[in-house]
CSV table of C-alpha atoms and ligand atoms in Angstrom, one decimal:
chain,number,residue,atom,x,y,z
A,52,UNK,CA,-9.8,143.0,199.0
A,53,UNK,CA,-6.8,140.3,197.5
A,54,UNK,CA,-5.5,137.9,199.4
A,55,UNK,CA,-2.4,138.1,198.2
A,56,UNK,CA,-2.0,141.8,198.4
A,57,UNK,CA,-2.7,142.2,201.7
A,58,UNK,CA,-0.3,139.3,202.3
A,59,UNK,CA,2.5,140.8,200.7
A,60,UNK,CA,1.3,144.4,202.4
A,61,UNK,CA,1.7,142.8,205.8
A,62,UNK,CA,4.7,140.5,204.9
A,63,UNK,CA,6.5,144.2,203.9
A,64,UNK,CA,5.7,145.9,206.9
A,65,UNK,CA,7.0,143.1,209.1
A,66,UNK,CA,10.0,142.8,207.2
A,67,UNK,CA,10.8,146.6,207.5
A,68,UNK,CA,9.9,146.9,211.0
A,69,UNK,CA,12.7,143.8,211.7
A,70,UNK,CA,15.4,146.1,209.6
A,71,UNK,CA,14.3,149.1,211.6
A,72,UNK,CA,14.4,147.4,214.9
A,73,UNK,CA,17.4,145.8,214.4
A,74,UNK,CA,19.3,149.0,213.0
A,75,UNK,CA,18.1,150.6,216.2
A,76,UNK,CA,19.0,147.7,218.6
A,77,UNK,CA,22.6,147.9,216.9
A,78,UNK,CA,22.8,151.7,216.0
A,79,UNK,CA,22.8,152.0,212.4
A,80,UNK,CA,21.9,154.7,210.4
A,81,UNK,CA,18.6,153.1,208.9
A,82,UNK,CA,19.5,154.8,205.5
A,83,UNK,CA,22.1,152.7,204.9
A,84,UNK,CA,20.3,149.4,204.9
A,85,UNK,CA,18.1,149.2,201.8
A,86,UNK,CA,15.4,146.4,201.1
A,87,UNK,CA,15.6,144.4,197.6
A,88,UNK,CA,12.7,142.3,197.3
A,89,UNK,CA,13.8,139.4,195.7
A,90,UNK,CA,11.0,138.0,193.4
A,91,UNK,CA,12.2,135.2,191.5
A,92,UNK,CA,9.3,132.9,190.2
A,93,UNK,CA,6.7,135.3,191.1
A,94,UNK,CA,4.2,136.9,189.3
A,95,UNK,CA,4.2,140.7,187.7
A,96,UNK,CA,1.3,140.9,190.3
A,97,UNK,CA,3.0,140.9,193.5
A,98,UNK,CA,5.6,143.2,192.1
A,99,UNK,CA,3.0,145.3,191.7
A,100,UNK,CA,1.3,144.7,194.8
A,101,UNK,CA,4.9,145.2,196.4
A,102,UNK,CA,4.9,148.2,195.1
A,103,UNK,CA,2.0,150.1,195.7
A,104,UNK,CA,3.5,149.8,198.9
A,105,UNK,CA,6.3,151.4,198.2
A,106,UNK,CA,8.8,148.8,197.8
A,107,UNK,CA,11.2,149.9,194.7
A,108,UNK,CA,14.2,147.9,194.3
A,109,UNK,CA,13.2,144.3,193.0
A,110,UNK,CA,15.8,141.2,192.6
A,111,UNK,CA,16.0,138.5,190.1
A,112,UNK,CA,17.5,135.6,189.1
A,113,UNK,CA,16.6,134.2,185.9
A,114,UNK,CA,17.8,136.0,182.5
A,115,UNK,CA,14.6,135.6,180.7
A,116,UNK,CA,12.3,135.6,183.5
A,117,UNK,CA,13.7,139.0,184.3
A,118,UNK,CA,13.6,140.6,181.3
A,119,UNK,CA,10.0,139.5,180.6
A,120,UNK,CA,9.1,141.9,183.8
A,121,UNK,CA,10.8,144.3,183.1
A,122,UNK,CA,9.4,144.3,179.5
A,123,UNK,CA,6.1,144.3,181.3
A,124,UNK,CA,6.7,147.5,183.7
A,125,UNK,CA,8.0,149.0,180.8
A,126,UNK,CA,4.6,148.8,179.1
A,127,UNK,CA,2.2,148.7,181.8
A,128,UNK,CA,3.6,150.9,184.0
A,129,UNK,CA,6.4,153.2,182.1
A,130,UNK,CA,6.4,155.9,184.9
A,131,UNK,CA,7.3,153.6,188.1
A,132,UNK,CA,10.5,154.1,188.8
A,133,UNK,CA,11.8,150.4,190.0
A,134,UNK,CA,15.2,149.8,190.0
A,135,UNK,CA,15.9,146.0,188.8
A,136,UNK,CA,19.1,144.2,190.5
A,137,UNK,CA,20.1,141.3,188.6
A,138,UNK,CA,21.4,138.3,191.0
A,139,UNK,CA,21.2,134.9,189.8
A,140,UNK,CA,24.5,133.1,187.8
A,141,UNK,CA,25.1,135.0,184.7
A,142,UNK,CA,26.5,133.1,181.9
A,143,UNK,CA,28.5,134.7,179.0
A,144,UNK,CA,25.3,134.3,176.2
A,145,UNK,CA,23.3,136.2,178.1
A,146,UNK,CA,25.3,139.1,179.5
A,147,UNK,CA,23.9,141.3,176.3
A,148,UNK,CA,20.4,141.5,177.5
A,149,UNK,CA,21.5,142.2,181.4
A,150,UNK,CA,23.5,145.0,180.7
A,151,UNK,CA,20.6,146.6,178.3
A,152,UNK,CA,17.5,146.0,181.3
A,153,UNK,CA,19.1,146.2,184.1
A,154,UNK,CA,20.7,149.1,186.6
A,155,UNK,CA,22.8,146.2,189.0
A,156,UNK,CA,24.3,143.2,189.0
A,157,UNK,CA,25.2,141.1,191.8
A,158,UNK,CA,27.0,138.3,190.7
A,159,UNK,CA,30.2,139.2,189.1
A,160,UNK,CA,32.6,136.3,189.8
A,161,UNK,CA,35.2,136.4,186.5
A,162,UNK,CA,36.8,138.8,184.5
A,163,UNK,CA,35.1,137.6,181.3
A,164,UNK,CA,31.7,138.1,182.4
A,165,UNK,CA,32.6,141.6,183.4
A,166,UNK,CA,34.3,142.8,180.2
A,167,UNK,CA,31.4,141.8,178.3
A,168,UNK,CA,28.9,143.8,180.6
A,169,UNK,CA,31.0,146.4,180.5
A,170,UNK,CA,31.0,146.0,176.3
A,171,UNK,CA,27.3,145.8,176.3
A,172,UNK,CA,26.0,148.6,178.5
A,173,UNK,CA,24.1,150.8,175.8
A,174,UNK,CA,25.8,154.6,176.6
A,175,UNK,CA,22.7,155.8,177.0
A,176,UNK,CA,22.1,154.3,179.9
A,177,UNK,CA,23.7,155.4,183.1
A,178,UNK,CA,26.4,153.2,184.1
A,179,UNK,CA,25.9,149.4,185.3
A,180,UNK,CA,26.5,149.3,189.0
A,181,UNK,CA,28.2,145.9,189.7
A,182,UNK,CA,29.0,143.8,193.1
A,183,UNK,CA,31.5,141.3,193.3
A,184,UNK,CA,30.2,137.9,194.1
A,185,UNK,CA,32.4,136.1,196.6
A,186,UNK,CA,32.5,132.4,197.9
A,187,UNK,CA,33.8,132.4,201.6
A,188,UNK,CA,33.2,129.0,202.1
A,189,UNK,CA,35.4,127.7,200.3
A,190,UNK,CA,33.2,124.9,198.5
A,191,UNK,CA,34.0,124.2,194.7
A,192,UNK,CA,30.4,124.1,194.3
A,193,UNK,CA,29.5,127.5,195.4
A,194,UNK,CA,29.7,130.3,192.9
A,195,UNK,CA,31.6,133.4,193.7
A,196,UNK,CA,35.6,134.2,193.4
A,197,UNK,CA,37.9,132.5,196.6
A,198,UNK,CA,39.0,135.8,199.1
A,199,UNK,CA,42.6,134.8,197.7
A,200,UNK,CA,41.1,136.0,194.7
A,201,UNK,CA,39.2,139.0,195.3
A,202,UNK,CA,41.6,141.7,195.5
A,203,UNK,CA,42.9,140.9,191.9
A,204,UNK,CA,39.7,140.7,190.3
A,205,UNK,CA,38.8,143.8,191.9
A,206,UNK,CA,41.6,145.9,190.4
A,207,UNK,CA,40.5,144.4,187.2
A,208,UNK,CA,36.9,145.1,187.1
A,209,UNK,CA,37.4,148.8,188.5
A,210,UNK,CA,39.3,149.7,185.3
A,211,UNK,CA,36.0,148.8,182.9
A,212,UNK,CA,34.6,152.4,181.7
A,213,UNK,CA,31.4,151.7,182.1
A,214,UNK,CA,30.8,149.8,185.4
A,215,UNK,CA,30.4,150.9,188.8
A,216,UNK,CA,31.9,148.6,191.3
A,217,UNK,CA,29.8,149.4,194.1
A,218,UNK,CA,31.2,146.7,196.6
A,219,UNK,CA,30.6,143.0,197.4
A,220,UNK,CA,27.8,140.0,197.5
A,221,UNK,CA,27.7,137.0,199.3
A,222,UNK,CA,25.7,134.2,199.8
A,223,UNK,CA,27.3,132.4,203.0
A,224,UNK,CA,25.9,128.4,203.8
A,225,UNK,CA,22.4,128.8,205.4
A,226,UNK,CA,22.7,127.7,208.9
A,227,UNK,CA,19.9,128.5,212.0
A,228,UNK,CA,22.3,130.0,214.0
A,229,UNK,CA,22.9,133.2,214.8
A,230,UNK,CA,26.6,133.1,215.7
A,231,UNK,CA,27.4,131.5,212.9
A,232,UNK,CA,25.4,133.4,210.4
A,233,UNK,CA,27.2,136.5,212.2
A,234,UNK,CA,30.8,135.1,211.9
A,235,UNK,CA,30.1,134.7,208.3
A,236,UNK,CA,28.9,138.3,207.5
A,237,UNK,CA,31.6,139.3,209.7
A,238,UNK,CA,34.3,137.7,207.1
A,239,UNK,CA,32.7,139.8,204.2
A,240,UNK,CA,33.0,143.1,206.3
A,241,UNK,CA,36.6,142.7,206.8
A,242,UNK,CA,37.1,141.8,203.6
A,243,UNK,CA,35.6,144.8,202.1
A,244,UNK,CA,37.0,147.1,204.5
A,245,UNK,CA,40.2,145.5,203.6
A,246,UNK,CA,39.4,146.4,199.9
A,247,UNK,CA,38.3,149.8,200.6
A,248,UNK,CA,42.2,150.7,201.8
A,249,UNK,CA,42.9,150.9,197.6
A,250,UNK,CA,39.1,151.2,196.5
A,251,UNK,CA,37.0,153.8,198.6
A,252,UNK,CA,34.6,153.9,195.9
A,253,UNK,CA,33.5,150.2,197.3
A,254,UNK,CA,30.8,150.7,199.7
A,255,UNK,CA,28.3,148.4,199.3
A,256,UNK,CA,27.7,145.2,201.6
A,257,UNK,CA,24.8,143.1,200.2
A,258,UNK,CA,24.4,140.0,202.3
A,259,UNK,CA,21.4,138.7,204.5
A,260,UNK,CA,18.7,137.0,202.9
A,261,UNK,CA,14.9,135.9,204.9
A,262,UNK,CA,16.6,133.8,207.4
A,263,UNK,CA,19.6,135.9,208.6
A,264,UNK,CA,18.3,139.4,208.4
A,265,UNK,CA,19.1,140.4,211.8
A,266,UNK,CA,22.7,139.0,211.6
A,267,UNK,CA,23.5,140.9,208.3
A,268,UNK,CA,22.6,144.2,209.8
A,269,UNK,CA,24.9,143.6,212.8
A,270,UNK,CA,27.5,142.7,210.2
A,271,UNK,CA,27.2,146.1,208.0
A,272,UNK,CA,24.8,144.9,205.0
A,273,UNK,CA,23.8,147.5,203.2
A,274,UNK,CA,21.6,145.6,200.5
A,275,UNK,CA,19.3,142.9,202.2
A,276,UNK,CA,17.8,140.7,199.4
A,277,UNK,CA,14.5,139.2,201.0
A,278,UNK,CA,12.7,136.6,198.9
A,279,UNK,CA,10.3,134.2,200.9
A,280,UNK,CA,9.7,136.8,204.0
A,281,UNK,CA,8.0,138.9,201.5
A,282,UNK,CA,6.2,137.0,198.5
A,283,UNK,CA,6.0,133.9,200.6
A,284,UNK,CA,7.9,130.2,199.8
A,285,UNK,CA,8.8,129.7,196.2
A,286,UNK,CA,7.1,126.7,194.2
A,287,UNK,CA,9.4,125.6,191.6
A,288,UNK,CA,7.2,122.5,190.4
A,289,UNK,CA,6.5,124.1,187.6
A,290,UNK,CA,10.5,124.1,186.3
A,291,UNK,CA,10.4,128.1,186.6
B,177,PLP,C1,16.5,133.6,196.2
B,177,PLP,C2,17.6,134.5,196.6
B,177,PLP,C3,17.5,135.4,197.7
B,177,PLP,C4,16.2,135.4,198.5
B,177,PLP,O1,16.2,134.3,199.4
B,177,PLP,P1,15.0,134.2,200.5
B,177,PLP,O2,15.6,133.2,201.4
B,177,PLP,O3,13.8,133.8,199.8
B,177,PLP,O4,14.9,135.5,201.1
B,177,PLP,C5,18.5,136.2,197.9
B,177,PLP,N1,19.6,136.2,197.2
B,177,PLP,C6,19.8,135.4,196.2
B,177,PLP,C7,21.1,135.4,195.4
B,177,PLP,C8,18.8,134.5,195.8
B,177,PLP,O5,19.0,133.7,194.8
């Protein structure tokens, strides 16, 4: 009937069908690898569209764009049960609204940001489940804590009541190739298998974005976050 339903349909199937494949080509349990479609700049339409076909853990990026969908589930659709990951740069004015919409977030990279989340999160709601953002390679530029750093921000954040450190992020340099993209993931698995040894709550890889999903799953993600593979390429011309 739509266009770009049946796009996004098709889109989801072949992206599934590459995590399944790939879990089978390299022996992982496939209930350990979970699917966030990422859906930055898109419409409340292909969320929905996404879906109706059963996709249920949605990623964004922006503060307000996020909470406008939300805000729109909430009154359109108040019995879907989507779970909304927050994982764009999170800035300290806007950690109120985060920890009241959403159920995870991503990108914890200081102390600060974390306390205030943790401050925030309304104690009716269940817990916010956090991931520590990290920067392995080892450009000023790129947001995330330094692996020197991790293991102290860690202990810090697992002390705040009402967060659940679930594990680590990452969003390694985009390259083509697939050693490379492998030997990256690969740093991020040691490094939370290193953290594990005093946190075994930690459990949670979430790496591997449209262009390295096969290379993530090798590497142990758990949390995929697939933008462009699903709701086709972004168009920020309009400043969104
Ligand atoms: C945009 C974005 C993604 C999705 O990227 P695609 O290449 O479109 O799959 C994943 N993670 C983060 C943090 C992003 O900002």
């Amino acid at each position: 009937m739509c266009n770009i339903e049946n796009n996004i349909k098709k889109n989801l199937q072949q992206v599934l069908s590459e995590i399944d494949e790939t879990c089978a080509n390299c022996e992982r349990d496939r209930a350990s690898v979970q699917l966030l479609a990422v859906s930055k700049t898109k419409p409340e339409q292909m969320i929905e569209a996404a879906y109706l076909n059963g996709q249920k853990l949605f990623g964004e990026n922006y503060v307000q764009e996020g909470i406008n969908k939300i805000k729109y589930f909430n009154e359109n659709h108040p019995t879907w049960d989507i779970e909304w990951h927050f994982i764009g740069p999170l800035q300290s004015n806007k950690t109120r609204v985060v920890a009241e919409s959403f159920a995870w977030v991503h990108s914890i990279e200081r102390l600060k940001i974390a306390k205030r989340l943790n401050d925030q999160r309304p104690s009716t709601m269940d817990k916010l489940n956090v991931l520590i953002q990290v920067n392995t390679s080892h450009e000023e530029s790129k947001s995330g804590v330094n692996l020197n750093e991790l293991a102290e921000l860690v202990d810090q954040v697992s002390l705040l009541p009402n967060l659940n450190l679930k594990g680590i992020m990452s969003i390694p340099e985009a390259t083509d190739d697939y050693n490379e993209q492998l030997a990256a993931f690969e740093k991020l698995n040691s490094a939370l298998k290193e953290l594990q040894i005093d946190h075994p709550e930690m459990s949670i890889l979430s790496m591997g974005m449209s262009g390295d999903i096969k290379a993530a799953i090798k590497a142990n993600s758990n949390i995929l976050r697939i933008g462009s593979a699903i709701f086709g390429e972004r168009d920020y011309s309009n400043n969104k």
